[in-house]
Coordinates of C-alpha atoms and ligand atoms in Angstrom, one line a residue:
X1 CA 161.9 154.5 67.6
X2 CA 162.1 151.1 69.5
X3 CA 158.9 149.2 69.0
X4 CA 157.6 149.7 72.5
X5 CA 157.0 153.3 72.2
X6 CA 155.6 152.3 68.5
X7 CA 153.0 150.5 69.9
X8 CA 152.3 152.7 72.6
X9 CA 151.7 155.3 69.9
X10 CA 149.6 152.9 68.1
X11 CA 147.5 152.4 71.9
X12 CA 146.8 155.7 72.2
X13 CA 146.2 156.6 68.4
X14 CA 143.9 153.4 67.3
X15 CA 144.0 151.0 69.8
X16 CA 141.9 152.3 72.4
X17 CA 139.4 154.5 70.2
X18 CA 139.0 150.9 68.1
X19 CA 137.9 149.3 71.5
X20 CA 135.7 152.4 72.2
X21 CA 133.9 152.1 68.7
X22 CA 133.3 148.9 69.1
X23 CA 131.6 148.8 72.1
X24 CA 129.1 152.1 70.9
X25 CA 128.8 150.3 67.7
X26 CA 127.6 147.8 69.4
X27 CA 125.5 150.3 71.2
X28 CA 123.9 150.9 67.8
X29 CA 125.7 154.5 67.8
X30 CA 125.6 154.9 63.6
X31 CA 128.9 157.4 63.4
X32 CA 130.7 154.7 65.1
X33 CA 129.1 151.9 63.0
X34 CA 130.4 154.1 60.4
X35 CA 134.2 154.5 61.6
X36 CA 134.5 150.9 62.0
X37 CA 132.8 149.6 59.0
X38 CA 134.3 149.4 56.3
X39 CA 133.4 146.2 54.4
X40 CA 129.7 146.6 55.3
X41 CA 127.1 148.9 53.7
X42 CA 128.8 152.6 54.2
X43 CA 125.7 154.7 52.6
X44 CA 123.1 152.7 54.8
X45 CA 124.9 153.5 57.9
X46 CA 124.7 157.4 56.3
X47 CA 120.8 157.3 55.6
X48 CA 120.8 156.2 59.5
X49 CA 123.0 159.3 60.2
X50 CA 120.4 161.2 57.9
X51 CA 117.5 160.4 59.1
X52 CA 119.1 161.8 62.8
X53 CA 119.0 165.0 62.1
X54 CA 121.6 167.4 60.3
X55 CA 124.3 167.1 63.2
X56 CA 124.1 164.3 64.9
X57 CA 125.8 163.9 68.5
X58 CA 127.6 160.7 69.7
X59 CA 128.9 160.6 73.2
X60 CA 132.6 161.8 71.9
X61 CA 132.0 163.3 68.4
X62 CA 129.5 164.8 66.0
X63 CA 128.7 163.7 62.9
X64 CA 127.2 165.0 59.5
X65 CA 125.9 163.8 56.5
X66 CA 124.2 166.9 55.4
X67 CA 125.5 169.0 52.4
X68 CA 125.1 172.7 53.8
X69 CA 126.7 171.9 57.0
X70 CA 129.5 170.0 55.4
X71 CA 129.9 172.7 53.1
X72 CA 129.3 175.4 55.6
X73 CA 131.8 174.0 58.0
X74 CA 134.6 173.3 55.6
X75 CA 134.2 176.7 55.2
X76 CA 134.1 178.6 58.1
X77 CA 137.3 180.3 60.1
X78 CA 136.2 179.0 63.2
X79 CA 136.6 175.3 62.5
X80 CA 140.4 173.7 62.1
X81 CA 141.9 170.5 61.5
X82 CA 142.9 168.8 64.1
X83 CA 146.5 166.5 64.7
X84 CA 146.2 163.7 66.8
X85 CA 148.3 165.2 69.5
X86 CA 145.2 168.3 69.9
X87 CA 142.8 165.8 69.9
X88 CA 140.2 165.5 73.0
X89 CA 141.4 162.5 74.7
X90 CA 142.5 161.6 78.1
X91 CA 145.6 163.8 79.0
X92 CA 147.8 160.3 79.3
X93 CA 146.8 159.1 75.7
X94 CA 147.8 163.0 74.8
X95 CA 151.2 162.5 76.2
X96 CA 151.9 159.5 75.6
X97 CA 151.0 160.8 71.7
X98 CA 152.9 164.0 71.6
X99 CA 156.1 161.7 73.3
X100 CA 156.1 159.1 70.5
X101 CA 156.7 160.9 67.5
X102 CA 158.3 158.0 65.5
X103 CA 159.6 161.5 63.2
X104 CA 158.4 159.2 59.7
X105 CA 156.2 161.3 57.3
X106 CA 152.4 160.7 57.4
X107 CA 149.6 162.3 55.6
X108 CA 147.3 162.6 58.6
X109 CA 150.2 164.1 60.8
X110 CA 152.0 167.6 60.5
X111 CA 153.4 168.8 59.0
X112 CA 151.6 167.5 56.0
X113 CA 149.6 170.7 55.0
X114 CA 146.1 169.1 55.2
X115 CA 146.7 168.5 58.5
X116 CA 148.4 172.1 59.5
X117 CA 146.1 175.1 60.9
X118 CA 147.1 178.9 59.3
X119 CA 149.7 180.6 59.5
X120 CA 151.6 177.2 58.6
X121 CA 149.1 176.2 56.3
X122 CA 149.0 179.5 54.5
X123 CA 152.9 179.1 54.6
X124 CA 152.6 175.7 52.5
X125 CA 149.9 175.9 50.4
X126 CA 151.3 178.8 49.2
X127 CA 154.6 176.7 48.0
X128 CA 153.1 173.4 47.3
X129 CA 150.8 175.5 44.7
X130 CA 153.0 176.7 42.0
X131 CA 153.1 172.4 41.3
X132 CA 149.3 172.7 40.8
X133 CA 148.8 176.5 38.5
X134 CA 146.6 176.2 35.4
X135 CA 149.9 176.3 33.9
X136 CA 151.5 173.6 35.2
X137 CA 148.6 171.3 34.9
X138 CA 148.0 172.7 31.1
X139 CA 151.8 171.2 31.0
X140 CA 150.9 167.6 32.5
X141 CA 148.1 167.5 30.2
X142 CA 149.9 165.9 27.5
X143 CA 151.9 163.7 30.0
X144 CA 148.3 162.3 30.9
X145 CA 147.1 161.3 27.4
X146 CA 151.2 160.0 26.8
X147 CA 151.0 158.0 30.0
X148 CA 147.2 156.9 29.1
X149 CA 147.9 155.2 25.3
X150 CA 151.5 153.7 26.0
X151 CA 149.0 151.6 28.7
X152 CA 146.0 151.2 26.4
X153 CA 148.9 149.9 24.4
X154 CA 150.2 148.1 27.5
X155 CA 146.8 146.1 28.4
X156 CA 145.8 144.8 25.0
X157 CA 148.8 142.7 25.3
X158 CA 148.1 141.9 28.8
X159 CA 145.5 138.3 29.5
X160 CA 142.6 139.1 31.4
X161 CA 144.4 142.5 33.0
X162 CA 143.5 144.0 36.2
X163 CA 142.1 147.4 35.1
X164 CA 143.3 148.4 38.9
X165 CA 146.8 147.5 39.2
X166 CA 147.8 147.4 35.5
X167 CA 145.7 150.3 34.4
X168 CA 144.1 152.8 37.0
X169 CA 147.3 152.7 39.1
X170 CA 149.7 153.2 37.1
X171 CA 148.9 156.7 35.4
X172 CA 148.4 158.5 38.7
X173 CA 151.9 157.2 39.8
X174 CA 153.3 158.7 36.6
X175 CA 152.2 161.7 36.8
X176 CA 152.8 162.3 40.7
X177 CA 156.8 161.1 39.9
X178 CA 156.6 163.9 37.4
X179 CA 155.5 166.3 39.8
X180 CA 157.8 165.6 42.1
X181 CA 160.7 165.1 39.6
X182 CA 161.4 161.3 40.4
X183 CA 162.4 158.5 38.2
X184 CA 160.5 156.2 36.6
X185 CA 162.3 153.2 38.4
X186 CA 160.6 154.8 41.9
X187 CA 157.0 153.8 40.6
X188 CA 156.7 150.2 42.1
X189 CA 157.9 152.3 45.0
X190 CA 155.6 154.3 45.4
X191 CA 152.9 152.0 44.8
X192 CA 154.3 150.7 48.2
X193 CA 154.3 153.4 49.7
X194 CA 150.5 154.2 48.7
X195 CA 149.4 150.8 49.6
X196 CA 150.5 150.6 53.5
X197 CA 149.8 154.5 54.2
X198 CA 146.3 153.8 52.6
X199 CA 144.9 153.0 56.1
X200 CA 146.4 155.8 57.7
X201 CA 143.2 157.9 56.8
X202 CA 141.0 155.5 59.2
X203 CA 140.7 155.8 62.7
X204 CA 141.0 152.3 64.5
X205 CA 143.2 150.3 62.3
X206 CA 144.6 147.1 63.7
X207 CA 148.3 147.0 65.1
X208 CA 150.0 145.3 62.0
X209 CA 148.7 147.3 60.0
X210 CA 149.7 150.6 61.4
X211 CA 153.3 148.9 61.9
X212 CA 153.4 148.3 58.2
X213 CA 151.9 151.8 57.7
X214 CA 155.1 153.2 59.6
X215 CA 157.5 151.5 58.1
X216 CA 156.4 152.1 55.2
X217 CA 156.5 155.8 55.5
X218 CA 160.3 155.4 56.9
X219 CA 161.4 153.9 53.8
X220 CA 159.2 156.9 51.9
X221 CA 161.6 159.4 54.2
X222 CA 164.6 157.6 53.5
X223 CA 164.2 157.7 49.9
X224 CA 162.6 161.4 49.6
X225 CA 165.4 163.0 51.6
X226 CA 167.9 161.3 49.6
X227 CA 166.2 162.4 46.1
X228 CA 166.0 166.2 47.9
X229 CA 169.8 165.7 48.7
X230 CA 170.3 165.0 45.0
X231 CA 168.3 168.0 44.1
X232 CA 169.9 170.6 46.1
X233 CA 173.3 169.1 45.0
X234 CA 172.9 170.5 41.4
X235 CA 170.0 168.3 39.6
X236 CA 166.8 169.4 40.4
X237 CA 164.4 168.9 37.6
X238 CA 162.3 171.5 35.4
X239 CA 159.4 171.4 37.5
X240 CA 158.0 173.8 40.4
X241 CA 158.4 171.0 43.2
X242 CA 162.0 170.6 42.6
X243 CA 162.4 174.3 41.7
X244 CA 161.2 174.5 45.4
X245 CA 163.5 171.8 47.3
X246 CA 166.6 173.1 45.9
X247 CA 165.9 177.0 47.0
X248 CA 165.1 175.8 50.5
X249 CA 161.6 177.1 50.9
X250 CA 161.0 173.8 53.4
X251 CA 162.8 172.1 56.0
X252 CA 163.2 168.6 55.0
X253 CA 160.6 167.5 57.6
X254 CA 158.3 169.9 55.6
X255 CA 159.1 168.8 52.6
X256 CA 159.0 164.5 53.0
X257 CA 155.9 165.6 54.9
X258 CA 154.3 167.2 52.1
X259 CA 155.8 165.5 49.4
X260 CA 154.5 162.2 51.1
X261 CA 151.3 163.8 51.5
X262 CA 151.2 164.5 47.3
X263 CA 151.8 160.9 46.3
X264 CA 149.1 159.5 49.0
X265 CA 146.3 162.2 48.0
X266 CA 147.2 162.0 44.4
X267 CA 147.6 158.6 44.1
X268 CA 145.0 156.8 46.2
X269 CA 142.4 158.8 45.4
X270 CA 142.7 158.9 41.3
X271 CA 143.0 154.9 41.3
X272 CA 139.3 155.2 43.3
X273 CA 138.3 157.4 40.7
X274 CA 139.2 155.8 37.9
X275 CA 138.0 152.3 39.3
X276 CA 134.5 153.5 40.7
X277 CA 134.0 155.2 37.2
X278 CA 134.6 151.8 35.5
X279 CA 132.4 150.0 37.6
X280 CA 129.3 152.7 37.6
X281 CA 129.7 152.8 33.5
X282 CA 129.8 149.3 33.2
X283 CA 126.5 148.6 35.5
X284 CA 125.3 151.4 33.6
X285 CA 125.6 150.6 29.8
X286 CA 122.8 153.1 28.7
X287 CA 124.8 156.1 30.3
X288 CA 127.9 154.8 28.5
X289 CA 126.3 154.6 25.3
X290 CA 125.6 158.6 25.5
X291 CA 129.3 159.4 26.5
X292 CA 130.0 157.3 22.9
X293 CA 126.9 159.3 21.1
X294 CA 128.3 162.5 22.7
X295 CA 131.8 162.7 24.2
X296 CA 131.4 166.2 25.1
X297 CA 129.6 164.6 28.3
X298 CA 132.6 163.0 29.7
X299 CA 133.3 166.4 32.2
X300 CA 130.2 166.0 33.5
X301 CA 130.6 162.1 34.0
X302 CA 133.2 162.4 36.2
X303 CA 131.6 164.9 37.9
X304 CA 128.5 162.6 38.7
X305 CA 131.2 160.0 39.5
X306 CA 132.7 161.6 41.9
X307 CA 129.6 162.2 43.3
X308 CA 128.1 159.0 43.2
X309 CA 131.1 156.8 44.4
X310 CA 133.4 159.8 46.4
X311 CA 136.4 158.7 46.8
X312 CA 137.3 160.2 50.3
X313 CA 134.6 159.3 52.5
X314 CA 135.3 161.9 55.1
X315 CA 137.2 164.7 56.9
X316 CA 136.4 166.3 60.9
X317 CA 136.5 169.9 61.6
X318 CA 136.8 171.1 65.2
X319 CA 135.6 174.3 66.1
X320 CA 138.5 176.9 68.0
X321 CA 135.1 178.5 70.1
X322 CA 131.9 177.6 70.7
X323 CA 130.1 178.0 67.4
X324 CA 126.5 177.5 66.4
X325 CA 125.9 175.2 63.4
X326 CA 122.2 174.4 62.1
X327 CA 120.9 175.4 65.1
X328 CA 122.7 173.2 66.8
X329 CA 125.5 174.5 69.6
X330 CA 128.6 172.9 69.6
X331 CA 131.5 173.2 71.9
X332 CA 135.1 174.5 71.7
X333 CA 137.3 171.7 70.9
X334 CA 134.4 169.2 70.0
X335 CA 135.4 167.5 66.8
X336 CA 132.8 167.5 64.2
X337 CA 133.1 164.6 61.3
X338 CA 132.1 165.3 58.3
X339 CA 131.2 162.7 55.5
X340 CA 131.9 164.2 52.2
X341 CA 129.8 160.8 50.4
X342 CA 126.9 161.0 52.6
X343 CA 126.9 165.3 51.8
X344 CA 127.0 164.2 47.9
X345 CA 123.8 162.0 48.3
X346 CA 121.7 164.5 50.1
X347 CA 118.2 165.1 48.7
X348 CA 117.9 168.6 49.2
X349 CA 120.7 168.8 46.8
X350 CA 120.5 166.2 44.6
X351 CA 117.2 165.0 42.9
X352 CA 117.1 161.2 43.3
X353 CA 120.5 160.8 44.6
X354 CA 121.1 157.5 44.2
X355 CA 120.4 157.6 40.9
X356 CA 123.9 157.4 38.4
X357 CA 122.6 160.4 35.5
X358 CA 126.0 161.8 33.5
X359 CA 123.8 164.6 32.7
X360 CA 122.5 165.7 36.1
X361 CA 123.2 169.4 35.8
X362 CA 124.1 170.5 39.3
X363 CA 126.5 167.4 39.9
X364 CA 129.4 169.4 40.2
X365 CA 128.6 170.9 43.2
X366 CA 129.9 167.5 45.1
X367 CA 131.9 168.2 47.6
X368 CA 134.5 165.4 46.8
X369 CA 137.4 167.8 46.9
X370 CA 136.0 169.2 50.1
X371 CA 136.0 172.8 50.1
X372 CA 137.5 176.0 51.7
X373 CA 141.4 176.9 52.7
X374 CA 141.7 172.6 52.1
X375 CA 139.8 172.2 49.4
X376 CA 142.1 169.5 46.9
X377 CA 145.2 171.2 45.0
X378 CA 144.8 168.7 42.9
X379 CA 141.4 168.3 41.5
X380 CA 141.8 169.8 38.3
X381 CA 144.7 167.2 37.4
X382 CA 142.3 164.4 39.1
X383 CA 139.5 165.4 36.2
X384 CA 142.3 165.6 33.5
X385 CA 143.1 161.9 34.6
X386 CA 139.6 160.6 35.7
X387 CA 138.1 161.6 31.7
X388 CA 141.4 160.7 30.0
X389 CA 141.6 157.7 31.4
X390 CA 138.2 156.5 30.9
X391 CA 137.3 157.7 27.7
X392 CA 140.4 156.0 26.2
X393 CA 139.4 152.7 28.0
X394 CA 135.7 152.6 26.7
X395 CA 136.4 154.1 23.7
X396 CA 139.5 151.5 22.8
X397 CA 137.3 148.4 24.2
X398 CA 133.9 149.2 23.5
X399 CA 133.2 145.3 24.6
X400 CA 135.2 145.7 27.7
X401 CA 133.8 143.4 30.9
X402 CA 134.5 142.3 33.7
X403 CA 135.5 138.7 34.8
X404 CA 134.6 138.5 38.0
X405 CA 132.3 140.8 40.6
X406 CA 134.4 143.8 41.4
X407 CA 136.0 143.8 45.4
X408 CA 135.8 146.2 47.5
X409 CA 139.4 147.5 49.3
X410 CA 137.6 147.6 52.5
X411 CA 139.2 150.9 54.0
X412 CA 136.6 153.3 55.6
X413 CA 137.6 156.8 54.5
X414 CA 139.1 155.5 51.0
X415 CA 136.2 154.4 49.0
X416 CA 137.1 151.9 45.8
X417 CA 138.0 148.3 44.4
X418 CA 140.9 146.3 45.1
X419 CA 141.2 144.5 42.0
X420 CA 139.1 144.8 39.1
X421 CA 139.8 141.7 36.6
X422 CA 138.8 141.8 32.7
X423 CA 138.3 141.0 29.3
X424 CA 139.0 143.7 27.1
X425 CA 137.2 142.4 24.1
X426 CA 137.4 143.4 20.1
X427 CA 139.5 146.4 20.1
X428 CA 138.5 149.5 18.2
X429 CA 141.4 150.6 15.9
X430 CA 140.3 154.6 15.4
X431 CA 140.5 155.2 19.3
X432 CA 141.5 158.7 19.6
X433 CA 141.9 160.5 23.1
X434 CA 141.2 164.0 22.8
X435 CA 141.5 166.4 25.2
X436 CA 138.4 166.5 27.4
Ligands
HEM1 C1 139.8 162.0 42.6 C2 140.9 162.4 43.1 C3 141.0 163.2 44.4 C4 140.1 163.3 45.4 C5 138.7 162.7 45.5 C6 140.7 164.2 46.4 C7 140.1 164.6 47.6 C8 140.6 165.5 48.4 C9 140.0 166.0 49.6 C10 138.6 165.6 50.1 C11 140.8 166.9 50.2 C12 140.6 167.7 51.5 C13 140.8 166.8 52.7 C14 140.4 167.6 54.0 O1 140.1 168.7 54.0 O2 140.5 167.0 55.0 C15 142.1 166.9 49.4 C16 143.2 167.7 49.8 C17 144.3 167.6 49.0 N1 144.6 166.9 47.9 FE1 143.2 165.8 46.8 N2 142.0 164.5 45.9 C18 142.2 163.9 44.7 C19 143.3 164.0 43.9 C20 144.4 164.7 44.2 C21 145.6 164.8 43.4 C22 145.7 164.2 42.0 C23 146.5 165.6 44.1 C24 147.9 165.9 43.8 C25 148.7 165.3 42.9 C26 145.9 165.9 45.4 C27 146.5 166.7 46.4 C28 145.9 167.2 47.5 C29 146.5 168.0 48.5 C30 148.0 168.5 48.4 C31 145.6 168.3 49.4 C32 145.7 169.1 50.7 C33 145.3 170.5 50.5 C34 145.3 171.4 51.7 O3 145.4 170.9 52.8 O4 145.3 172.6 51.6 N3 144.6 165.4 45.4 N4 141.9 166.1 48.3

C-alpha cells in the first residue's frame, strides 16, 4: 500500500477522532480526557467518570467505570466487538476505512480473534486454545522457572540492570516463541514487533507512530508466513500452535493475524505485570515482607496486582439491538467503553480500593482478563509468569531498589513503566523458585 492511502487510513482511523477528542476534552468531557491522556492522572480522570453515574454518555460514546456493568456487558450476547470498518462514523471515513486495508496483521483488526464476532470467533478460539489447555500450560511451567533463573543468573552480572528490558521482557518473549515454535534468534524481533504495535490499542495515536506501527506489523507478516512456510514444509515443532499451521486449520491471514495477536497480548501485557508488581512491592515493603514470612501469598499478590495497576486499561462493547444496561437505554450500534482499571477500583466491590493489601480476599474477582466469550486465553500462563517472576526477583535480592523514579510508558490502554533501573543489592545464595 503506497503511503497515500496509508495515511488516509491513518485520517480516518486516528486522525480525525484525535482532533475530535481534543476539542471535547477540552470541553471537559472525562471519557475523552481519558482516551487522550495518557501521561496524566488515568484513575482521577475515572473517579470523574465515577462520580457520573454508572454509564456515562458522551456525545459519540458511553463510558463505564463501574464493575457490574463491565462485567455484565462483557458478558452478555447482545454486545460485540467492533472493527474499525463497523464503527459509527461518517460513511466517507467508513469507506475510505474498509478501502485501505494495508493487508499487515494487527491485533485490533480482524481477523485477530479478539477483534472477530461468533461464528468466526467461535471458529478461532476453538483452535488457538489447544496452545493454552491446563496441559499445555502445566508443560510451559518448567520453561517459566528455566527462563526465570538463567536471567536471575543473567542480571546479577548485569551493572545497575533495567528490571524492564533485561528482566520483565525477556521471559514473556520466551515463552510466547515457545508457543509459537520460533527460534530463539526471533526474540529481539519480536520485542520489535511488541514495541511499535503497542500503540495500536489507543485510539488517536499520532501519524508516525501508526506508520511505525504498520511497518512494523509488515515485517511481523513477512517473517510469520515464512516460519508457517517452513512448518507446513516438514518441521513444525512439538507444540499445538505448529501442530495447527501445518494441518491447515487457518488461512495464513488467520493465522499471522492471530499469531500476531499472541505475541502482542502475551507479551505487552506480562512485561506491565511484572513491572507494576515490582514497583507496588517495592513502595510497599511491609506487604513484601509477608510474601517472604509466607510465600504461599504470592497467588494472591498477583491477583491484588492485577487489580491495583491492570494492565489493559480498557475494551468497548457495542450492543447488536437496543439493550437496557443499569437502567440506562442504549442504542443499537452505540459503542460502549469499558475501563477494566476503573471496574477494579470500584467501591462496591472493593473495600478501600486504593489501598495495595496481598491478602484482600475477594481480589480475584478483577476483571483484568476481562470476562465472557474474550475473556484472556492466556491468563493462567500470565499468573504462572507474574509469581515466578517475582518471587525469584525478591527472593534472590532481598535488598533490591531502585535507582531512579520509575517512568511511566505513556500509552492509554497499556498501563506500565518504560524502564525500570536498579541495584540488585547482596544476593541471597538459597534462592529457590518453587512452583507457585
Ligand atoms: C497480565 C497479562 C495479561 C493481561 C492483563 C491480559 C488481558 C487481556 C484482556 C483484558 C483480554 C480481553 C480483551 C477484550 O475483550 O477486548 C485478553 C484477551 C486475550 N489474551 Fe490476554 N492478557 C494477558 C496475558 C496474555 C498472555 C500471556 C497471552 C498468550 C500468550 C494472552 C492472550 C490473549 C488472547 C489470545 C486474547 C483474545 C481472546 C479472545 O478474543 O477470545 N494474554 N487479554
Amino acid at each position: 500500500m503506497n503511503r497515500v492511502a496509508l495515511r488516509a487510513r491513518w485520517l480516518a482511523m486516528h486522525g480525525v477522532p484525535r482532533a475530535y477528542f481534543a476539542v471535547q476534552a477540552r470541553r471537559g468531557d472525562p471519557l475523552a480526557q481519558m482516551l487522550r491522556s495518557g501521561a496524566i492522572d488515568r484513575y482521577s480522570l475515572m473517579e470523574d467518570i465515577r462520580a457520573r453515574g454508572r454509564l456515562v454518555r458522551s456525545p459519540h460514546v458511553w463510558g463505564s467505570v463501574d464493575h457490574a456493568v463491565c462485567r455484565e456487558v462483557l458478558r452478555d450476547k447482545r454486545f460485540g466487538v467492533t472493527a474499525p470498518s463497523e464503527m459509527e462514523l461518517p460513511p466517507p471515513l467508513k469507506k475510505l476505512i474498509a478501502k485501505t486495508d494495508p493487508g499487515v496483521p494487527n491485533p485490533v483488526e480482524p481477523p485477530a480473534m479478539v477483534i472477530v464476532n461468533p461464528p468466526d470467533h467461535t471458529r478461532y478460539r476453538h483452535l488457538v486454545a489447544q496452545s493454552f489447555t491446563p496441559r499445555a500450560i502445566d508443560g510451559l511451567e518448567a520453561r517459566v522457572t528455566e527462563v526465570t533463573m538463567e536471567l536471575i543468573e543473567r542480571i546479577s552480572t548485569t551493572p545497575n540492570p533495567d528490571l524492564i528490558a533485561d528482566f520483565a521482557t525477556q521471559l514473556p518473549v520466551a515463552i510466547i516463541a515457545e508457543i509459537l515454535g520460533l527460534p530463539a534468534d526471533s526474540y529481539p524481533r519480536m520485542l520489535q514487533w511488541g514495541h511499535s504495535g503497542a500503540p495500536l490499542l489507543d485510539v488517536g495515536i499520532d501519524w508516525k507512530t501508526y506508520r511505525d506501527a504498520v511497518n512494523g506489523m509488515r515485517d511481523v507478516d513477512d517473517y510469520l508466513i515464512e516460519h508457517f512456510r517452513k512448518l507446513r514444509a516438514g518441521q513444525p515443532g512439538d507444540n499445538p500452535f505448529s501442530r495447527m499451521v501445518a494441518d491447515g486449520s487457518m488461512t495464513d491471514r488467520e493465522l499471522t493475524a492471530n499469531a500476531a495477536l499472541i505475541v502482542g497480548a502475551g507479551f505487552e501485557t506480562t512485561v506491565n505485570l511484572i513491572g507494576n508488581g515490582i514497583v507496588l512491592l517495592l513502595q510497599h515493603p511491609e506487604q513484601l515482607r509477608q510474601l517472604h514470612d509466607n510465600p504461599d501469598l504470592w497467588p494472591n499478590a498477583i491477583e491484588e496486582i492485577l487489580r491495583l495497576a491492570s494492565p489493559v486499561q480498557m475494551t468497548a462493547r457495542t450492543p447488536a439491538c437496543d439493550v437496557e444496561i443499569a437502567g440506562t437505554h442504549i442504542g443499537a450500534g452505540n459503542m460502549v467503553g469499558l475501563f477494566l482499571g476503573g471496574a477494579n477500583r470500584d467501591p462496591n466491590v472493593f473495600t478501600d480500593p486504593t489501598k495495595f493489601d496481598i491478602t484482600r480476599i475477594n481480589a480475584r474477582e478483577h476483571l483484568a482478563f476481562a470476562s465472557g466469550i474474550h475473556a484472556c486465553l492466556g491468563a493462567a500462563l500470565a499468573r504462572i509468569e507474574g509469581a515466578t517472576a517475582l518471587r525469584a526477583l525478591f527472593e534472590t535480592f532481598p535488598n533490591l531498589r531502585l535507582t531512579a523514579p520509575p517512568e511511566r510508558r505513556g500509552l492509554i490502554n497499556l498501563h506500565g513503566y518504560t524502564r525500570l533501573p536498579a541495584q540488585l543489592g547482596g544476593r541471597r545464595t538459597t534462592s529457590a523458585v518453587l512452583p507457585v
